[in-house]
Amino acid sequence: MKKLLMIYWLLLASTGFALAQSHVVKGKVTDASTGDPLVMVNVQLKGTSTGTRTDASGNFSLTLPSDKGELVFSYLGYQAVTQGVNDNMNVKMEKDNKQLDEVVVIGYGEVKKRDLTGAVVSVKGEELKKVPSTNVMESVQGKLPGVDITKSNGAAGAKINVTVRGNRSIRADNGPLYIVDGVQYENIQDISPNDIQSMEVLKDASSTAIYGSRGANGVIIITTKKGVSGKPRVSVNSYVGKSQVAGYPAMDTGPQYVALKREANHTTGRWNSVADDPLIFNASEVTAIQNNLWTNYADLLIHDGLQQDYQVGVSGGSEKTKVYLSLDYFNEKGLFKLDQLKRYSGRLNIDQIVNSVLKVGMQSQITYYDQNTRPDPLNQANKIVPLNLPYDDKGQLILFPNSGSMINPLADEQPNAYQNNFHITRTFLNAYVELTPLKGLSFRSNFGVTLDNSRNGIYASKNTIGRSTASSSRSQYNTGSKRYISWENVLTYQKTIKDHSFGATAVASLLSDQRDSSFLQGEGQLLPSQLYYALANNVSGIAVRTSYMASKLISFTGRLNYNYKGKYLLSLTGRSDGSSKLAPGNKWAFFPSVAGAWRIGDEEFMHKQHFFSDLKLRASYGIAGNDAVSPYSTASYLSKIPFSYDDTNSALAYGIGNQIGNKNLKWELSATTDIGVDFSILHQRIGFTADYYDTHTKDLLLQRTLPTSSGVGTVVQNIGKTRNRGIEIGINTANINTHGFSWTSNITFSKNKEEIVALADANTNDVANGWFIGYPVKVFYDYQKIGIWQSKEADQATKFGYKPGDIKVRDVDNSGVLNTADRIVLGKQVPTWSGGISNTFKYHNFDLDVYVFARIGQWINSEYAAKYDPQGLENSANFNYWTPDRETNDYPRPNASVSKDGTPFIKTLGYKDGSFVKIRNISLGYSLPSGILKRSHISNLRVYVTGKNLFTFSKVKDYDPERGGDLSNPLTKMYVAGLNVEF
């Protein structure tokens, strides 16, 4: 008992001692400008986990182990405050306007985000690196409101399709203009994401007008990294990823194909039992059926791919000299053999301050590609009769399995059979001189050169898929050279007079584009090892062609920015462009724009409210042009044609080319109205931006088909009108930020209505080209399949001229007759809306990013769904077809007497709703603690794993609808492990 009492008194004494050592701190946290209390402010003892939050009155009370130390006050939307411990603390916190003060790159200049009047989206370099990709545009898919980005296919180095606010032109190019370090650059895939400092997307006419005709389809500005003064910084970024097919539907197995062909011949009465197999299958096929021998060639052709990238960047310099150097190696192996891309690139950026008036510098990059490609073999694999084996007993390839007429889909992969190799070297150099003779006045002259040299060698032996019906090999050697020269002179002046700020910009530019190419071909190469070299040794089919093309654009631009008290913003722009592509008298056009913004959040009456942290209204109107046609479209040309006076004497003769020139060709014009709002609420916890735009395009540059009686085929004319209107929304939220854990979200939504307003004849559709007034440029126009005629509908089917088992389509006009008048627009190839949501979670040194992307309302023409051969001559997709014993509404009855093309309404089988939602990216990373890194002289080290394009949810089974319906070069999913290190 005495021992227990002693322990009790010892515990009580120690508790009293601990209480005597503790210290209670109280205080209040308020807004420095308004004096209002701030609720839920994090109060934490620096270097510990001890902390609390302020209550509804801004007050806090915190028990500390002693009266020494520092308290850190942090609150979303406010600058963090660190103060020494006092008994009664009165803390005032300033609003953090860092986001509004961020510098955004616009045409020929920079502005703070708060001063933007146009619709501009900015993405920093760190965001671009989250999704490892061949092309940096793929990494921002779904993250830029109003920008539609899709991957064209799954081949190595596949093209990325980008459109900004829909398709304005029908035949002219709709892709955006890419500006890299102030110079136009076509090949955005050359730029490593690790070299990019920021990306800005200019969408409305006021933002793009300063680029005139070049900015009609939107402008994407890339700013690469520059050197920094002080200790050199080295970064190493690398990743390795395995790619797999993201879903590929299977063709019929051997037994399924046999059942289809038997049913097709059963319909005609030629087959009634297995005993009749020799009547419809050859002897080898009968043997294969009896021994259950068959091959799925897609499984033999599709392999796992590999993607890897290694980049080193060095940044350093002094106060006057700054240098950035990077080297990058990228290697991608596709899903097929003979499909591989290697890219080697080096970048050198130098900025030199000569004196207080003069600054010079350059941005340069050289990129070299070594790429092997091949014709997609899956088309052959999907149609060859599967009742065979690809190799004989000795392991040798059987070129024509079962002595059939179809060549083995593996033929191109054999030694010395096929090669298609590209060598491309692109050199980019942009040098500048900048003078600042007076305060606020600067003059900059940019001279940019892009040199593009390519060589493409193709060799195909007679034992390849493409030459299987030929008697000899074919060799081709193609070369191309592009020289793009840009010279721009920019004069800017900034002046502030009390509450008035002025900014003026004047630009004069000359752009020159020259391209030439050569084409050489021969057949019957004597030695396969010579491939596409030594073409003089070919025995026949020698052909030589060369070409040259050039165009120039001269421009004069002026822009005036006005700012009153930082609250009322006005921007006026005018640009005059002269294009050599257009007709005399129509070469020049003037493109004006005006934009204004009102920063309501800075008004005094807004200071008393606490809901809006910032609020700005924007409005703009402008006209942009487009001259995106081939040079010499205004001129008619001659082409050489065969001619002879009699059976023995020949002579040179020329005829008018297929396209006649147009001496009245002029600019295609787009007028855009944009109304936008930007605001943040709840102390910048939620940021919101929205735009409504309406673009009217007229005088479309359209290639028109002419009557045969004219003697020529086509002409490019200014005919037709289109309209694009829609809304764009971007939302950024900070959901949680406490105790080392944070959760932020980024949400985007885009809805665009694209339609043709008028064509050559204002109110008449162009059915031949698939253009319909009131609909988007790309639609599906056909009969509407509503099922299959059933046995109980035999009488009704007969009235329309059909029978049970045939495809049943809708009688749209209820005429009782099915004809071309019953065709309708079934669906559009562009989405009704698209969007994405990205969630980023951080817990101490761990980070997790999950990104979901949706594209809803688009239709595709599914090649797989249409892969049905009712005769059974080729393999088919595995679908539920109609038979008298198993009636269905899916596919028509097989019939050996009717070809695929002869089957009524067969094309209606392919039209499908291609809407999809996909988990675009899941990335988990870990950054080593700084304390550990200091010992190894490393400033930052992060390791991560990423799953890319992992899951796709759609109505189309085993297929990624982003591909658009084609079965060739399917899209891929990828598993990546990566490393980012900074020294």
PDB file of C-alpha atoms in Angstrom, residues 30 80 101 107 205 216 258 284 453 542 577 589 695 748 770 820 859:
ATOM      1  CA  THR A  30      -7.195  39.081 -39.107  1.00  0.00           C
ATOM      2  CA  ALA A  80       2.192  32.568 -44.712  1.00  0.00           C
ATOM      3  CA  ASP A 101       0.769  38.307 -60.653  1.00  0.00           C
ATOM      4  CA  GLY A 107       1.862  37.520 -78.769  1.00  0.00           C
ATOM      5  CA  ALA A 205      -9.638  36.713 -81.773  1.00  0.00           C
ATOM      6  CA  ALA A 216      -6.974  32.039 -87.293  1.00  0.00           C
ATOM      7  CA  VAL A 258     -16.372 -22.604 -90.581  1.00  0.00           C
ATOM      8  CA  SER A 284      -6.128 -28.245 -97.074  1.00  0.00           C
ATOM      9  CA  ASN A 453      15.992  17.673 -94.400  1.00  0.00           C
ATOM     10  CA  ILE A 542      12.396   3.616-113.419  1.00  0.00           C
ATOM     11  CA  ASP A 577      -1.086  40.559 -93.957  1.00  0.00           C
ATOM     12  CA  ALA A 589      -6.199  41.958 -95.776  1.00  0.00           C
ATOM     13  CA  THR A 695     -17.239  32.441 -84.525  1.00  0.00           C
ATOM     14  CA  THR A 748     -12.397  21.410 -67.495  1.00  0.00           C
ATOM     15  CA  GLY A 770     -20.827  14.634 -97.154  1.00  0.00           C
ATOM     16  CA  THR A 820     -31.790   7.798-101.338  1.00  0.00           C
ATOM     17  CA  TRP A 859     -19.791   8.803 -83.550  1.00  0.00           C
TER      18      TRP A 859
END
